[in-house]
C-alpha positions as YAML, in Angstrom:
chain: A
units: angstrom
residues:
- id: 1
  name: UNK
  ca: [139.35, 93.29, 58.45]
- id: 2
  name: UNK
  ca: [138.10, 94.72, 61.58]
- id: 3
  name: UNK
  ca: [139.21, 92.85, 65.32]
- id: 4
  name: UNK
  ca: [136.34, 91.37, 66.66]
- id: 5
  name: UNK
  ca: [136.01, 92.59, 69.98]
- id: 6
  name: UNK
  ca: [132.34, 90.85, 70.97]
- id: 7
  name: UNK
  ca: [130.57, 87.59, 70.41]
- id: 8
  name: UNK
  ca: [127.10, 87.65, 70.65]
- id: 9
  name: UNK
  ca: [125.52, 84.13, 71.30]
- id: 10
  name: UNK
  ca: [121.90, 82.81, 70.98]
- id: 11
  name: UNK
  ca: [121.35, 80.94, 74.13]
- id: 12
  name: UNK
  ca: [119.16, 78.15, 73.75]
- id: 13
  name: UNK
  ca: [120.47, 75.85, 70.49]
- id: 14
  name: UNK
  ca: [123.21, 77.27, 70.31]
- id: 15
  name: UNK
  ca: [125.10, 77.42, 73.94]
- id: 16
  name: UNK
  ca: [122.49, 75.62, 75.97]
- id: 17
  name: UNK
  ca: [121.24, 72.30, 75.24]
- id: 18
  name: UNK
  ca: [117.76, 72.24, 76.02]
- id: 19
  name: UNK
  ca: [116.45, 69.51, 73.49]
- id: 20
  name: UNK
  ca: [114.18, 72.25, 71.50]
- id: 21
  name: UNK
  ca: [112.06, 72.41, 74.99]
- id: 22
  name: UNK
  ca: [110.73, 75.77, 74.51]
- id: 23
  name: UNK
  ca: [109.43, 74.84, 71.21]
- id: 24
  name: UNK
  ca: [107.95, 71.73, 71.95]
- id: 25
  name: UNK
  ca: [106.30, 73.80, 75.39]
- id: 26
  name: UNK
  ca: [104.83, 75.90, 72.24]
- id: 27
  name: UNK
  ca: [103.52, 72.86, 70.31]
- id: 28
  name: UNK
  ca: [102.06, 71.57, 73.61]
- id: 29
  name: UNK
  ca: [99.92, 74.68, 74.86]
- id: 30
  name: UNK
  ca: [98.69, 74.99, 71.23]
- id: 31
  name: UNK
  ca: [97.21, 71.40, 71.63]
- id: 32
  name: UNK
  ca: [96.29, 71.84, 74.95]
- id: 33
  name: UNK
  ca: [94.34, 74.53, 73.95]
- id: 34
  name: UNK
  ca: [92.80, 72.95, 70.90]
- id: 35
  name: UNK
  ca: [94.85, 73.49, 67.95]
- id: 36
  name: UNK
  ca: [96.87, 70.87, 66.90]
- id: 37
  name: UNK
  ca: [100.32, 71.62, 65.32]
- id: 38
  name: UNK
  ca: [103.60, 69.82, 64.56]
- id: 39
  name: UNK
  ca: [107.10, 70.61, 65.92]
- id: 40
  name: UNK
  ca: [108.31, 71.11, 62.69]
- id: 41
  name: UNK
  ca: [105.82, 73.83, 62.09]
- id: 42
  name: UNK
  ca: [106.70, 75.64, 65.60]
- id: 43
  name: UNK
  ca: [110.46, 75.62, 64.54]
- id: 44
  name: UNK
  ca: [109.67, 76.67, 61.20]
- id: 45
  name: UNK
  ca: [107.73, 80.18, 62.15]
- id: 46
  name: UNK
  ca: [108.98, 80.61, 65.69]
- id: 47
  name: UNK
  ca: [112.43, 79.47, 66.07]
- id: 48
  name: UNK
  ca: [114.37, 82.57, 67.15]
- id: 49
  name: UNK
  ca: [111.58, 84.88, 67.99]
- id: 50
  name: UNK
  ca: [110.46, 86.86, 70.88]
- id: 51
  name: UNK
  ca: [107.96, 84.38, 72.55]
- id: 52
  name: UNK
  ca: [105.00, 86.60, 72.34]
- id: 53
  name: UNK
  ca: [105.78, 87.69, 68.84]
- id: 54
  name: UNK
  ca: [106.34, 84.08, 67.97]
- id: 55
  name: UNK
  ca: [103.07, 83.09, 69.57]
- id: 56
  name: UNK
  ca: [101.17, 85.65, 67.71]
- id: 57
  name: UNK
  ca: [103.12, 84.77, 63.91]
- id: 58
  name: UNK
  ca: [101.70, 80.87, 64.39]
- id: 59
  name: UNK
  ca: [98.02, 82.20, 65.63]
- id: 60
  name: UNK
  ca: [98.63, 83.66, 62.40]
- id: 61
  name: UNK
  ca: [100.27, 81.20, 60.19]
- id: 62
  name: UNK
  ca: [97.93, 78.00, 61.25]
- id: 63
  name: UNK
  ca: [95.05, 80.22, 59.95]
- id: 64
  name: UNK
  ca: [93.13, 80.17, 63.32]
- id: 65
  name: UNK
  ca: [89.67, 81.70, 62.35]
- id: 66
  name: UNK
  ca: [88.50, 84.81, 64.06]
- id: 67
  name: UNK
  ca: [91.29, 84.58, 66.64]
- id: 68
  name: UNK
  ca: [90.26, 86.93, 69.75]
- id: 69
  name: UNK
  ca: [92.81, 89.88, 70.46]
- id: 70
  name: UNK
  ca: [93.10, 87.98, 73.81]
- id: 71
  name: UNK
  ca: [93.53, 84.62, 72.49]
- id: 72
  name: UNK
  ca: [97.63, 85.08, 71.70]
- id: 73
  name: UNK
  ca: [97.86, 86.31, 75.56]
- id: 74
  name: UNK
  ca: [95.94, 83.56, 76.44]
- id: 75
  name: UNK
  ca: [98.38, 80.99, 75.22]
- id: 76
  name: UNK
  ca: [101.75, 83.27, 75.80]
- id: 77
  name: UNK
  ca: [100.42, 82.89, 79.30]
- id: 78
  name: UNK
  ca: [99.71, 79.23, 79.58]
- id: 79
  name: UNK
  ca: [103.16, 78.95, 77.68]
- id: 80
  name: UNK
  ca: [105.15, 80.79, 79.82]
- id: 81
  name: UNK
  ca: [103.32, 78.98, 82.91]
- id: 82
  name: UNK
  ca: [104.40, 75.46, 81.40]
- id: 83
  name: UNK
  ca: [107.89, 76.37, 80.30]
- id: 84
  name: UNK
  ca: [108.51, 77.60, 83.56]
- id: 85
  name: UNK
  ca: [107.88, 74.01, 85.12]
- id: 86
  name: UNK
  ca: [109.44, 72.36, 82.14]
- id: 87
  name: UNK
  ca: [112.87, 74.45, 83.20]
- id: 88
  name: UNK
  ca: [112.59, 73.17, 86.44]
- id: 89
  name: UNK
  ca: [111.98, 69.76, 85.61]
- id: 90
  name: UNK
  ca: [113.84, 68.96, 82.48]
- id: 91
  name: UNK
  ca: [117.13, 68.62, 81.80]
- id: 92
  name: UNK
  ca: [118.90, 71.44, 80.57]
- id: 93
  name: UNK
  ca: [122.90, 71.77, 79.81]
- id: 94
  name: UNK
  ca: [125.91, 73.76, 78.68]
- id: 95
  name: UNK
  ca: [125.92, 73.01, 75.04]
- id: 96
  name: UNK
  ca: [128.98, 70.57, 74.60]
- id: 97
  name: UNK
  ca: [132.05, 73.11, 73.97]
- id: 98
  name: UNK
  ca: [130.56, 76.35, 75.16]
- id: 99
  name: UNK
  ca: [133.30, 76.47, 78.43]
- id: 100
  name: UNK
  ca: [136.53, 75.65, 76.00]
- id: 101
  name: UNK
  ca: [134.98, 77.94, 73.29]
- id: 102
  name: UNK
  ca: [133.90, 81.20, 76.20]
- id: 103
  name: UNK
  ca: [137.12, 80.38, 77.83]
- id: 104
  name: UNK
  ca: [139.27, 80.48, 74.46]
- id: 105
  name: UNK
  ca: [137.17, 84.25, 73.64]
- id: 106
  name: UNK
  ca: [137.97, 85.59, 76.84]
- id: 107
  name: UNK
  ca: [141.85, 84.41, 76.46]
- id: 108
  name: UNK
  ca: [141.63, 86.52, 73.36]
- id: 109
  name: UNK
  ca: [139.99, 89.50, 74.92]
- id: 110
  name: UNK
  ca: [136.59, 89.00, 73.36]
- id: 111
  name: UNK
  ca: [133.59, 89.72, 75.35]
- id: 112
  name: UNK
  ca: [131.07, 87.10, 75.59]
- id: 113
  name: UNK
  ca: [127.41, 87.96, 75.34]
- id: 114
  name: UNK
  ca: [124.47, 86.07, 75.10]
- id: 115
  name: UNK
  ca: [121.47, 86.93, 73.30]
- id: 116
  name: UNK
  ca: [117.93, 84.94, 73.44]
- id: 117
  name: UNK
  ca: [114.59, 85.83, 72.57]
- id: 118
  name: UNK
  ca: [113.23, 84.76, 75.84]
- id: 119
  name: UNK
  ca: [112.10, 87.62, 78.13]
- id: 120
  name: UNK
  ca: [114.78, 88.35, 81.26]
- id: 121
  name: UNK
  ca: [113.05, 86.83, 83.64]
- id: 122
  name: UNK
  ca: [112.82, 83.64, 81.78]
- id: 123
  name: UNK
  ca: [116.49, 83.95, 80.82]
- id: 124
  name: UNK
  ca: [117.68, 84.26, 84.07]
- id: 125
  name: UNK
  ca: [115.54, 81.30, 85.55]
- id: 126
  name: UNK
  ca: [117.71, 79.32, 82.44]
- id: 127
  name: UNK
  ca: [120.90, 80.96, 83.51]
- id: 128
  name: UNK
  ca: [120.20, 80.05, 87.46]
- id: 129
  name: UNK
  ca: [119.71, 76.28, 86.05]
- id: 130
  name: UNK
  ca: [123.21, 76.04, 84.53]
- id: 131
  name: UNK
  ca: [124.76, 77.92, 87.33]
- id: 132
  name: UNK
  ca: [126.22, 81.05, 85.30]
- id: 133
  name: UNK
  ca: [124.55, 83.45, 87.25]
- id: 134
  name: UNK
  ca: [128.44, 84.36, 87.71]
- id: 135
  name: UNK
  ca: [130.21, 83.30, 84.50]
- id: 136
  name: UNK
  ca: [133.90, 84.36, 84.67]
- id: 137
  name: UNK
  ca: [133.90, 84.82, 80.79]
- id: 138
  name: UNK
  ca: [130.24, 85.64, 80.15]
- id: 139
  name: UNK
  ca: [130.18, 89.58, 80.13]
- id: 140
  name: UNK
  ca: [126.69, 90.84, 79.29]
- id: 141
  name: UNK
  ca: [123.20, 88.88, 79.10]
- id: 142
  name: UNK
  ca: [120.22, 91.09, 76.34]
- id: 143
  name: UNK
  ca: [116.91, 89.59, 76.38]
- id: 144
  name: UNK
  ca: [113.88, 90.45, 74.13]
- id: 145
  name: UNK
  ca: [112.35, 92.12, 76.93]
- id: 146
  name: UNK
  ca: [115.71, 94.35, 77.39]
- id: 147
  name: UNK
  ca: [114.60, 96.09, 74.14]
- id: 148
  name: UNK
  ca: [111.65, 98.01, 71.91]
- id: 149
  name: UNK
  ca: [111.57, 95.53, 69.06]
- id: 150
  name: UNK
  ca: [113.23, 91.71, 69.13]
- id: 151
  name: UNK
  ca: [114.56, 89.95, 66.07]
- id: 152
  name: UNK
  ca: [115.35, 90.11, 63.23]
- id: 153
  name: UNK
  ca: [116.02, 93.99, 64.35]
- id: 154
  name: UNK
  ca: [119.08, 94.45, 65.63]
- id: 155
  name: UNK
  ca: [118.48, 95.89, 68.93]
- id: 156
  name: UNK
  ca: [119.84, 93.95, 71.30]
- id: 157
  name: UNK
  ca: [123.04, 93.40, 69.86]
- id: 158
  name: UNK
  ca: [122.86, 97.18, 69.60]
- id: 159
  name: UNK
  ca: [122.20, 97.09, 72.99]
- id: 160
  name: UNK
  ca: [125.13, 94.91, 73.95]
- id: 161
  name: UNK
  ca: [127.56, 96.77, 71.78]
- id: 162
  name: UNK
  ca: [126.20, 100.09, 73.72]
- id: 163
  name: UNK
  ca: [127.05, 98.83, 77.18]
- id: 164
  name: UNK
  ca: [130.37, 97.46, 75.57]
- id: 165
  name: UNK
  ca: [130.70, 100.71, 74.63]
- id: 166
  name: UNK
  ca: [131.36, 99.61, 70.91]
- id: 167
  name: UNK
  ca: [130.84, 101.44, 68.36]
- id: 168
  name: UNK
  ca: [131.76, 99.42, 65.47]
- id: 169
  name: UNK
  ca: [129.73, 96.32, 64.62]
- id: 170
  name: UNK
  ca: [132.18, 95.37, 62.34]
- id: 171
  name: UNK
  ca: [134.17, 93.87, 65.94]
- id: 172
  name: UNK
  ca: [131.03, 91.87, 66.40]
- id: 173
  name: UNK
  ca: [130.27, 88.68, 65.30]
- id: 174
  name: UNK
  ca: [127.10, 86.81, 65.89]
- id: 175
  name: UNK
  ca: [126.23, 82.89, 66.64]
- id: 176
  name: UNK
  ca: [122.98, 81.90, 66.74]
- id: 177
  name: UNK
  ca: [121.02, 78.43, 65.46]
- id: 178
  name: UNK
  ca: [118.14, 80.09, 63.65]
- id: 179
  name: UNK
  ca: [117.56, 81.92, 60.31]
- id: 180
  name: UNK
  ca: [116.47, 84.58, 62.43]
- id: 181
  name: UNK
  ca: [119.71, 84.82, 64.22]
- id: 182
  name: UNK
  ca: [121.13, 85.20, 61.24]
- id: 183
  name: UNK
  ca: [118.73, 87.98, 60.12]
- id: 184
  name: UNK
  ca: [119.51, 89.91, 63.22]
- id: 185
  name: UNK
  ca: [123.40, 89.98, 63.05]
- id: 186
  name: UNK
  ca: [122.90, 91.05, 59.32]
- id: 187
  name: UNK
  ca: [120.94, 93.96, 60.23]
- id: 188
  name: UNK
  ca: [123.45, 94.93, 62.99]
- id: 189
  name: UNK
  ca: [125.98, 94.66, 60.35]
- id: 190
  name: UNK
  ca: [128.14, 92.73, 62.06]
- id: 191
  name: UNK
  ca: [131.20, 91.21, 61.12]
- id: 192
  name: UNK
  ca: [130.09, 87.54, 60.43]
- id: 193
  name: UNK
  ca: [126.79, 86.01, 61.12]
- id: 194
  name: UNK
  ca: [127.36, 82.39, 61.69]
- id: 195
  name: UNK
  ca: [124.59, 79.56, 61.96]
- id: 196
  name: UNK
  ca: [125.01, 76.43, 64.04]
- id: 197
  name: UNK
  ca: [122.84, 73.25, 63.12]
- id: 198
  name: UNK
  ca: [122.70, 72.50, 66.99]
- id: 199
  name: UNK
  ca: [119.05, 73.50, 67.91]
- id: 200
  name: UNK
  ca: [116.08, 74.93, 66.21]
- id: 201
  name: UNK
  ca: [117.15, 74.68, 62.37]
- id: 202
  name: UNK
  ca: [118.56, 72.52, 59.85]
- id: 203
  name: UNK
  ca: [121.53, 73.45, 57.20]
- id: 204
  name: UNK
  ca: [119.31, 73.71, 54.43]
- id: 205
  name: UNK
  ca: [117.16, 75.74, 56.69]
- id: 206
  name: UNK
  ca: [119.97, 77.77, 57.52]
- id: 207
  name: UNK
  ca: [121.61, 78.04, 53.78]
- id: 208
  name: UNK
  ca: [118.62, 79.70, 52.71]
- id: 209
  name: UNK
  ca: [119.12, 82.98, 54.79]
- id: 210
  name: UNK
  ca: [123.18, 83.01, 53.58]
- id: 211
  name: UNK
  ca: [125.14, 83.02, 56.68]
- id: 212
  name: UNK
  ca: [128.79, 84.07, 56.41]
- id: 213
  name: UNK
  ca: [129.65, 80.48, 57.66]
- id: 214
  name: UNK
  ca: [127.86, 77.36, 59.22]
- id: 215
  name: UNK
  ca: [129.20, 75.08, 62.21]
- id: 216
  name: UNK
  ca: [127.80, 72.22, 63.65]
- id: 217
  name: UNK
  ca: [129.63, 72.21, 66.84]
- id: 218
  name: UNK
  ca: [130.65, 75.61, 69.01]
- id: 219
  name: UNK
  ca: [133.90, 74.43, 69.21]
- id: 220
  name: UNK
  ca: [134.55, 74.45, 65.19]
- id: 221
  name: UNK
  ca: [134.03, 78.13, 65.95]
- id: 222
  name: UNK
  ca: [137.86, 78.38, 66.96]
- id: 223
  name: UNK
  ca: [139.72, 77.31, 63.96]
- id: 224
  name: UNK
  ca: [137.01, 79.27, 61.93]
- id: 225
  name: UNK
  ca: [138.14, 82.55, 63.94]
- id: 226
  name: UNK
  ca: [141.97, 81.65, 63.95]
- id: 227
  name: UNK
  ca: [141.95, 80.87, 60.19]
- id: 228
  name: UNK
  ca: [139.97, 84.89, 59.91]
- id: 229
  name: UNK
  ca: [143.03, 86.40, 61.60]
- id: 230
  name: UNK
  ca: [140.15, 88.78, 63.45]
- id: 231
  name: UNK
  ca: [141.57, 88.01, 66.85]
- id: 232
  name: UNK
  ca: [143.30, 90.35, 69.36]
- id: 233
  name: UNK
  ca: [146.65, 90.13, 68.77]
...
């Protein structure tokens, strides 16, 4: 078994508690805009997903008839518009054991890197909200619009482990709360892809795309790593 030298994170649902607000923001500007969908839709086809990309797979999967070219850019535009107020007026937090669990990687010698499908300037309007803009144990920060294709390619963790300069992915491991978080680690090839029932999916949800393991609180990540003897000595 490999060291693991990086953990890659999924930022919101996973280390940032934002009560599923980008997806609702989703649900919302489809109403708005005259299509009416459920939550449990948007999480189903979009949870994970570069926002445009997501946008455009639920244009698709409602069945929207005739859908302009324009009409996707339309709403990524009207969502991005609303999120961006939502951010500044909803409450958004560190996921409850992200500090113990960053501070207990970077004890280890494990770089800390979060991963999101938002775009960078999104990210970093998330990142200014929680006051991380200087982390001590965060390390790197990829964003879907860091990168040619999003998830489930592996790209940005590709990205990540290139900056690291890692070669290996076997040293990586990958967190996210998404089947397409999972996806993504898989294709990197990392060392474990682990789900998290914290934000956009459920465990059933989660079981179906096979993760290595399943937590339900970032903490539980710790004895799950100590009991893989993966760690920097």
């Amino acid at each position: 078994m490999n060291t693991i030298k990086m953990a890659v994170f999924d930022m919101a649902g996973t280390v940032v508690d934002e009560h599923n607000l980008v997806y609702k923001t989703i649900q919302t500007s489809f109403q708005d805009n005259g299509y009416p969908v459920t939550l449990e839709k948007v999480l189903a086809v979009c949870a994970g997903k570069e926002k445009y990309t997501a946008i455009i797979t639920l244009v698709e999967a409602l069945g929207i008839q005739n859908p302009t070219k324009a009409l996707a850019k339309d709403l990524f535009d009207y969502f991005k518009a609303r999120l961006a107020t939502a951010y500044q007026e909803e409450a958004v937090a560190p996921m409850p054991g992200s500090e113990k669990v960053f501070q207990y990687l970077a004890e280890h010698r494990v770089m800390v890197v979060l991963n999101t499908g938002y775009d960078r300037s999104t990210a970093e309007q998330l990142v200014g909200r929680l006051g991380w803009e200087n982390h001590p144990y965060i390390q790197q920060m990829v964003t879907a619009s860091d990168v040619a294709k999003g998830r489930p390619e592996p790209d940005m963790i590709q990205l990540a482990m290139a900056q690291a300069k890692l070669r290996n992915s076997q040293e990586v491991i990958k967190i996210g709360d998404s089947q397409i978080d999972i996806l993504e680690g898989r294709q990197a090839h990392c060392q474990m892809s682990i789900g998290i029932t914290t934000g956009a999916h459920t465990l059933e949800q989660l079981q179906q795309v096979d993760p290595d393991a399943i937590i339900d609180h970032l903490q539980e990540l710790i004895p799950l790593l100590e009991e893989m003897k993966a760690l920097p000595a």
